[in-house]
Short mmCIF file of C-alpha atoms in Angstrom, two decimals:
data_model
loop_
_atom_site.label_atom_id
_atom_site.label_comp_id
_atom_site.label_asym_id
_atom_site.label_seq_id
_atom_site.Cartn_x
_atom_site.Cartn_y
_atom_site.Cartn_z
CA UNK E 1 119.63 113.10 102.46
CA UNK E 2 122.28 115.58 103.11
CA UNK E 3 123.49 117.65 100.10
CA UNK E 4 126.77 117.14 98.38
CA UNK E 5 130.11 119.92 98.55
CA UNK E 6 131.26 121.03 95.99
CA UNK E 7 134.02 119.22 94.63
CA UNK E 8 133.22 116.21 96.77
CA UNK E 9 135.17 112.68 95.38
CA UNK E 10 132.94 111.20 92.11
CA UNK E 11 132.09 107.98 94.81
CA UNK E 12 130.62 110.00 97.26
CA UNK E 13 126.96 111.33 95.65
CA UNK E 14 126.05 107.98 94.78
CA UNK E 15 126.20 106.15 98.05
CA UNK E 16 122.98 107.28 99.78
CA UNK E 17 124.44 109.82 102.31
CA UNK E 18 122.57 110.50 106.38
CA UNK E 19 122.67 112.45 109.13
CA UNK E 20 120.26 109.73 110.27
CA UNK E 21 119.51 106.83 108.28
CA UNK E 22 115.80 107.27 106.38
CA UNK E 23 116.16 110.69 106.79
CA UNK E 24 115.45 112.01 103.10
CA UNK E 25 116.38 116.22 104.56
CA UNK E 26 119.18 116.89 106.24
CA UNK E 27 118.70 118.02 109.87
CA UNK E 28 119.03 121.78 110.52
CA UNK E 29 120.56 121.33 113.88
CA UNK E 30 122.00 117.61 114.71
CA UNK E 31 122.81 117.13 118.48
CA UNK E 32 126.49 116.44 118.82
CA UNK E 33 124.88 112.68 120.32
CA UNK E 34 122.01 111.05 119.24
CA UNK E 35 120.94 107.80 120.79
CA UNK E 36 117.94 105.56 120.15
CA UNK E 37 117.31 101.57 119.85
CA UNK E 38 117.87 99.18 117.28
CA UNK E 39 114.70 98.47 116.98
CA UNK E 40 113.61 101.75 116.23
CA UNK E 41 115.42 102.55 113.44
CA UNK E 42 115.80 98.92 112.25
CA UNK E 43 112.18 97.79 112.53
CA UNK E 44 110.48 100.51 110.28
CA UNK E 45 112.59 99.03 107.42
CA UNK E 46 112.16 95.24 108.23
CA UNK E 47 115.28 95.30 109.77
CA UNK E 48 117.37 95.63 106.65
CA UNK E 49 119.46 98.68 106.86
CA UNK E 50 120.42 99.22 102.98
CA UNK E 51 124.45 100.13 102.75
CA UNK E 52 124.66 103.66 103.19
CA UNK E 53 127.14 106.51 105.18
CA UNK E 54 127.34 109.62 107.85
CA UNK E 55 129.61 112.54 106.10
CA UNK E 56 130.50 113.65 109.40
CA UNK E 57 129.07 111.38 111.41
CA UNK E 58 130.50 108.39 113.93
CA UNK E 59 128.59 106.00 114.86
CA UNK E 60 128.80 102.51 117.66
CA UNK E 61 126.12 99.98 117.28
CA UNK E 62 125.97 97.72 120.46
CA UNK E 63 123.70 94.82 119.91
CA UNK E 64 122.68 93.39 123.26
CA UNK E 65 120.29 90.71 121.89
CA UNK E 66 120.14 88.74 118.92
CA UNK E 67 122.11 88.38 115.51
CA UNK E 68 122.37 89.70 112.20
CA UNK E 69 124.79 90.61 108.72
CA UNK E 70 127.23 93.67 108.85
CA UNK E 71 127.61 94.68 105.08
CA UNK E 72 131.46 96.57 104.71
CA UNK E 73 133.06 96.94 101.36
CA UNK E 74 130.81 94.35 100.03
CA UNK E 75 131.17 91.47 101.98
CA UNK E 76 128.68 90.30 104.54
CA UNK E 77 129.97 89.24 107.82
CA UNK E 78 127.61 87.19 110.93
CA UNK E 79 127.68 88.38 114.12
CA UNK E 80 126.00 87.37 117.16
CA UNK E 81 125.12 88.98 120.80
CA UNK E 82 126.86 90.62 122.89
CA UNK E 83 128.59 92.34 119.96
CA UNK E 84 130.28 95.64 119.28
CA UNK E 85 130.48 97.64 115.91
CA UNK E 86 132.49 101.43 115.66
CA UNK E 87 131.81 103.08 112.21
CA UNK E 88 133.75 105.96 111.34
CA UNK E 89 132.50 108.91 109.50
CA UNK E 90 132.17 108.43 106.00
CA UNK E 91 132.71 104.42 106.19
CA UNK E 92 129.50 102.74 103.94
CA UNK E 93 128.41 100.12 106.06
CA UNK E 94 124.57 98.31 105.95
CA UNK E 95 122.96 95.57 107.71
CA UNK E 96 120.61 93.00 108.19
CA UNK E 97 119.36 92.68 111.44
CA UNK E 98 117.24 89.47 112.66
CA UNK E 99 113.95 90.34 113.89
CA UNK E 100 113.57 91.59 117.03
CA UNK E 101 117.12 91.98 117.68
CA UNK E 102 118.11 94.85 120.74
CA UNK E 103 120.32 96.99 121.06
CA UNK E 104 121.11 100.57 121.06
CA UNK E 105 122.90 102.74 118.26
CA UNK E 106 124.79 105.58 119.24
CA UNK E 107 125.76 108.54 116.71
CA UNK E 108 128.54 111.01 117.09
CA UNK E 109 129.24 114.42 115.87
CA UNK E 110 133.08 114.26 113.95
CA UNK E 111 134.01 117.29 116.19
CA UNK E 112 132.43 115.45 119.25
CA UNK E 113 134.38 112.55 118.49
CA UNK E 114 137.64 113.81 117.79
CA UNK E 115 137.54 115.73 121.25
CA UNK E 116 136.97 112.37 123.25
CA UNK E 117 139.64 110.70 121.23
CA UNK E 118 142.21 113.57 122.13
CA UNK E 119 141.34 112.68 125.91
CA UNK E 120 142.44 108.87 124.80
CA UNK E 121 145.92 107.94 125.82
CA UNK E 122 146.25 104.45 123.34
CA UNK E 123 145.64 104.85 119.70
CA UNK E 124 142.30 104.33 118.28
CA UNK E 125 142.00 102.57 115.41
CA UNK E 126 142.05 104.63 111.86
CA UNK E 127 138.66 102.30 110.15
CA UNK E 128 135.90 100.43 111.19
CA UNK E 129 136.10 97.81 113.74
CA UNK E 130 134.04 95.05 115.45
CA UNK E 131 134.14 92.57 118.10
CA UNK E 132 132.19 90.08 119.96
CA UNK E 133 131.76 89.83 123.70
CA UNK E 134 130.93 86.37 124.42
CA UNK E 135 133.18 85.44 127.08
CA UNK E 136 133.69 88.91 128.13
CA UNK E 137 130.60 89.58 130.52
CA UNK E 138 131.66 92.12 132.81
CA UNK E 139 132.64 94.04 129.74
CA UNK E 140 129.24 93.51 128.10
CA UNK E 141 127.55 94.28 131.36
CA UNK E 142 129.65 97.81 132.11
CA UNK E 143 128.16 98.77 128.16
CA UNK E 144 124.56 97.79 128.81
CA UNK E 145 124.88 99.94 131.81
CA UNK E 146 126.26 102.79 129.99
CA UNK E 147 124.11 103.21 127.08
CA UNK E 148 121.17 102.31 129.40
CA UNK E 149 122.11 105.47 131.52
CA UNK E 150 123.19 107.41 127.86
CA UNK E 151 119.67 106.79 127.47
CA UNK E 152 118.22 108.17 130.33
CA UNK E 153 120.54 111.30 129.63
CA UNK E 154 119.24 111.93 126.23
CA UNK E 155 115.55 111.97 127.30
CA UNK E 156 116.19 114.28 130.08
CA UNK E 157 116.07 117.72 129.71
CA UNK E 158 117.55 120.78 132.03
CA UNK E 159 120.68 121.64 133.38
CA UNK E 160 123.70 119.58 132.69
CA UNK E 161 122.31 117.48 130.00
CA UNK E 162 125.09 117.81 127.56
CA UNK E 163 127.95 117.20 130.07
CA UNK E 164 126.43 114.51 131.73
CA UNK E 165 125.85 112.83 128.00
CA UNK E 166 129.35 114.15 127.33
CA UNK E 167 130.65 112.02 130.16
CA UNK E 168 128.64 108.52 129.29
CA UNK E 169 129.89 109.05 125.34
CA UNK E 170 133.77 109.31 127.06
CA UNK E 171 133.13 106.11 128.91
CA UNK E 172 131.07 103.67 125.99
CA UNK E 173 134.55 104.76 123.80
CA UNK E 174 136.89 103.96 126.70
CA UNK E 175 134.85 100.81 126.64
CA UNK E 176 135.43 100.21 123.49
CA UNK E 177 139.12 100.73 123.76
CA UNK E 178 139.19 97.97 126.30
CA UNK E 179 137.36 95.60 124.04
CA UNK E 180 139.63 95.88 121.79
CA UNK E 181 143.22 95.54 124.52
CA UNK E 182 141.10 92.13 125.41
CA UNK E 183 140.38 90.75 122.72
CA UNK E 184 143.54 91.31 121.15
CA UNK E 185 145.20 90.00 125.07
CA UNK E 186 145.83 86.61 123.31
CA UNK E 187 148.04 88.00 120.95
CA UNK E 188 151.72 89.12 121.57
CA UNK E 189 151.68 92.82 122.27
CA UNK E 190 152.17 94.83 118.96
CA UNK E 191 155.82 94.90 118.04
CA UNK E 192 157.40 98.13 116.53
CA UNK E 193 157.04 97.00 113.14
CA UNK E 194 153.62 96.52 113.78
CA UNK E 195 153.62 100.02 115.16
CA UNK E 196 154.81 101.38 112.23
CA UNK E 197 152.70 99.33 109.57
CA UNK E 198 149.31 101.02 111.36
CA UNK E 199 150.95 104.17 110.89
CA UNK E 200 151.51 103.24 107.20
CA UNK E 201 148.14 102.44 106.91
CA UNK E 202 146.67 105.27 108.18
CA UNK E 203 149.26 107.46 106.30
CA UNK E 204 147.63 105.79 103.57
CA UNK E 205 143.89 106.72 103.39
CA UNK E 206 145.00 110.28 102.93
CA UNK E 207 147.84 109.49 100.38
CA UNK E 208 146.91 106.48 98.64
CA UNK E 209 146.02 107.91 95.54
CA UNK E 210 148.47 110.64 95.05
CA UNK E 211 151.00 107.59 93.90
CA UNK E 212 153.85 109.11 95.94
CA UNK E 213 157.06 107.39 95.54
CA UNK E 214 158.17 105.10 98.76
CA UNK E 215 160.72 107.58 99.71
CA UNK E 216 158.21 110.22 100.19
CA UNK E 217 155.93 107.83 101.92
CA UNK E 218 159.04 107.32 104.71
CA UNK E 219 160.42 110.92 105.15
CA UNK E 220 156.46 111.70 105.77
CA UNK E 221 156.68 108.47 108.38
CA UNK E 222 160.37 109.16 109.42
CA UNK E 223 161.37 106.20 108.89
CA UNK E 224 164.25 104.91 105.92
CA UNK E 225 162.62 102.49 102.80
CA UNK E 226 164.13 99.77 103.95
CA UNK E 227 162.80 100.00 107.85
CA UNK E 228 159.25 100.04 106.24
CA UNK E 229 159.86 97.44 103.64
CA UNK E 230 161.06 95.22 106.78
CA UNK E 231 158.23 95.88 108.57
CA UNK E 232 155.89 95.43 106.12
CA UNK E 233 157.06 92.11 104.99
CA UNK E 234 156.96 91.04 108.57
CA UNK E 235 154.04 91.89 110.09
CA UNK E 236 151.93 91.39 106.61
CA UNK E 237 153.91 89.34 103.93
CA UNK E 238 153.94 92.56 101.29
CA UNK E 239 155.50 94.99 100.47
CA UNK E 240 154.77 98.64 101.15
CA UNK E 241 154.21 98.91 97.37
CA UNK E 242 152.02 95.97 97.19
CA UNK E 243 149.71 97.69 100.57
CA UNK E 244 149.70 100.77 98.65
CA UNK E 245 148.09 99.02 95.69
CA UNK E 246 145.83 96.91 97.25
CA UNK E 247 144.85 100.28 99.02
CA UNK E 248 144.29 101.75 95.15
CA UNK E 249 142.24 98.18 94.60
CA UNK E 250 139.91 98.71 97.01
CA UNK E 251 138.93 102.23 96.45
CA UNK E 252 138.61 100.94 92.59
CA UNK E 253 136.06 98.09 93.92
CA UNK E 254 134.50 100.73 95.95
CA UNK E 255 133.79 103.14 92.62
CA UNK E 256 132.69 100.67 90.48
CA UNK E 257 130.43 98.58 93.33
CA UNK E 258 128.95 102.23 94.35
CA UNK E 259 129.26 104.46 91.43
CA UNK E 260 127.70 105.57 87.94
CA UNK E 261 131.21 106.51 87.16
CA UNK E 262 133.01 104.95 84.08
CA UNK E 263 135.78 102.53 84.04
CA UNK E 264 137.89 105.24 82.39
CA UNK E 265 136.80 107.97 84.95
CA UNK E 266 137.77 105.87 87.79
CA UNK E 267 140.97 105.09 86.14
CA UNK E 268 142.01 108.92 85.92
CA UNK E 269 140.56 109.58 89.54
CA UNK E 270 142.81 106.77 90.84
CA UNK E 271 145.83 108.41 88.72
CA UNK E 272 145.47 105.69 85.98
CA UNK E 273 145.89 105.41 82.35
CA UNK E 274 142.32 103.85 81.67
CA UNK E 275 144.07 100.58 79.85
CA UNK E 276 146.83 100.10 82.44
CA UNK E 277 144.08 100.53 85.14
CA UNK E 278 142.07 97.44 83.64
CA UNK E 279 144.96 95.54 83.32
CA UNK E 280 146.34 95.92 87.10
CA UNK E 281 142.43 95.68 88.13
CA UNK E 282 142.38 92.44 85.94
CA UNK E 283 145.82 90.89 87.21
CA UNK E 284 144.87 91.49 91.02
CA UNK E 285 141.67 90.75 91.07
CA UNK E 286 140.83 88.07 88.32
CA UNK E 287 137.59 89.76 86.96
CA UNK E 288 137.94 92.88 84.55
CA UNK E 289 136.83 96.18 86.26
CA UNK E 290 133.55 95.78 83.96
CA UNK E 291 132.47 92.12 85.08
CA UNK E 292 133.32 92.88 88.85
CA UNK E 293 130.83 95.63 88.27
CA UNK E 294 127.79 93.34 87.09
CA UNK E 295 128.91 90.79 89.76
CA UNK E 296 128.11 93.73 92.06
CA UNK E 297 125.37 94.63 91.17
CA UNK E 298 122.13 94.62 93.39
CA UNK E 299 120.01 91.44 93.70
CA UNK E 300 116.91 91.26 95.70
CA UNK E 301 115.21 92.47 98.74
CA UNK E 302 118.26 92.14 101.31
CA UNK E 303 120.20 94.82 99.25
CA UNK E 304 123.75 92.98 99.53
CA UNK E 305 126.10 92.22 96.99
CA UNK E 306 126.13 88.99 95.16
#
């Protein structure tokens, strides 16, 4: 397990922190791509992969054969074959894997990463994201194909390894990019409102917690309060005060799901009076911060939340 820095966010030390998963010592020199199967990885622990994350780490899981449970922010979601999962660094994600499920899992360097984004004309997404591929064959036949050759790259050795890898990385995240244009080829093409509520969002996971006022939030966007406020009500029903404190509500479910910390220390690292804090935790999310905490708590082998 990779060691902490200094000054590192009070959630981070307690979520059990990878370069690759198992791994109790850090590696002392991680290749900016590592590949290897499902099954590998996945087998040794009877295919339960206990919720966990990469510090600086991205990873894509592309199952190819069978099914299984994604665990993110403490719900469990199904997924079947052909299906495709990105993980950003630093997202806690677990999973439970039926047996004998195939697949490959491919990890990324953040500096790796961020250089084939920059080569990406459309956005990529700011979170995790998933997708199945049923009904989308040549898709899930042009990623078999690539990770199968990825493969074949990463147990080669000798000139032209890492560009060759380089160039198969480029084209599973290209891929990807396409799986996400088709699936979302049903839908109406993203409006500008729509535009401009992603870039709230993203805007957010760096600000959330620094309880800006709105007008700050837009002259950061460039946009006036009351552009935002349309768009937000549009495209999801709120507010851009309400998304900034669901934002705030879901950082507070992460601390007290994953954390020692105390209600009152989570209040002041959220910006909180501790008493307010329980209240506004209380009125949004019908549990006090102390019974959502024993709800999620562990239970069992499977390592998900009740």
């Amino acid at each position: 397990m990779a060691p902490e820095e200094p000054g590192a966010p009070a959630m981070l030390p307690a979520v059990p922190t990878y370069d690759l998963y198992g791994e109790a010592q850090p590696r002392p020199v991680l290749d900016p791509v590592h590949l290897e199967t499902l099954m590998a990885r996945s087998h040794p622990h009877d295919w339960n992969i206990r919720p966990h994350r990469h510090r600086a780490l991205g990873q894509v899981f592309w199952l190819s054969a069978g099914s299984g449970l994604i665990l993110r922010e403490g719900q469990a979601q199904a997924f079947e074959a052909p299906f495709l999962i990105y993980m950003p660094p630093g997202a806690v994600h677990g999973f439970r894997f039926a047996p004998w499920s195939a697949g490959h899992v491919l990890t990324l360097t953040d500096s790796l990463l961020a250089s084939a984004l920059r080569l990406m004309p459309e956005p990529w997404p700011a979170g995790a994201f998933s997708f199945g591929l049923a009904g989308h064959e040549p898709l899930a036949e042009g990623l078999n194909g690539a990770f199968q050759a990825l493969e074949a790259e990463f147990r080669r050795t000798g000139p032209g390894r890492n560009t060759a890898m380089a160039g198969w990385v480029l084209l599973i995240l290209s891929l990807l990019r396409r799986g996400l244009a088709e699936e979302a080829s049903a839908r109406q093409r993203p409006s500008p409102q729509s535009v401009l509520v992603e870039r709230f969002r993203v805007h957010l996971e760096t600000h959330f917690a620094e309880h800006l006022p709105l007008p700050e939030h837009c002259r950061r966007l460039g946009v006036t309060p009351s552009t935002l406020t349309r768009a937000c009500r549009a495209v999801t029903g709120q507010s851009p005060l309400q998304l900034i404190q669901d934002r705030l509500m879901l950082e507070a479910r992460r601390l007290l799901a994953y954390t020692a910390s105390s209600v009152a220390e989570i209040a002041f690292q959220l910006g909180f009076e501790p008493a307010y804090f329980s209240r506004a935790f209380t009125r949004q999310e019908g549990l006090s911060p102390v019974a959502f905490r024993r709800r999620a708590s562990w239970s069992g082998p499977d390592g998900y939340i009740k």
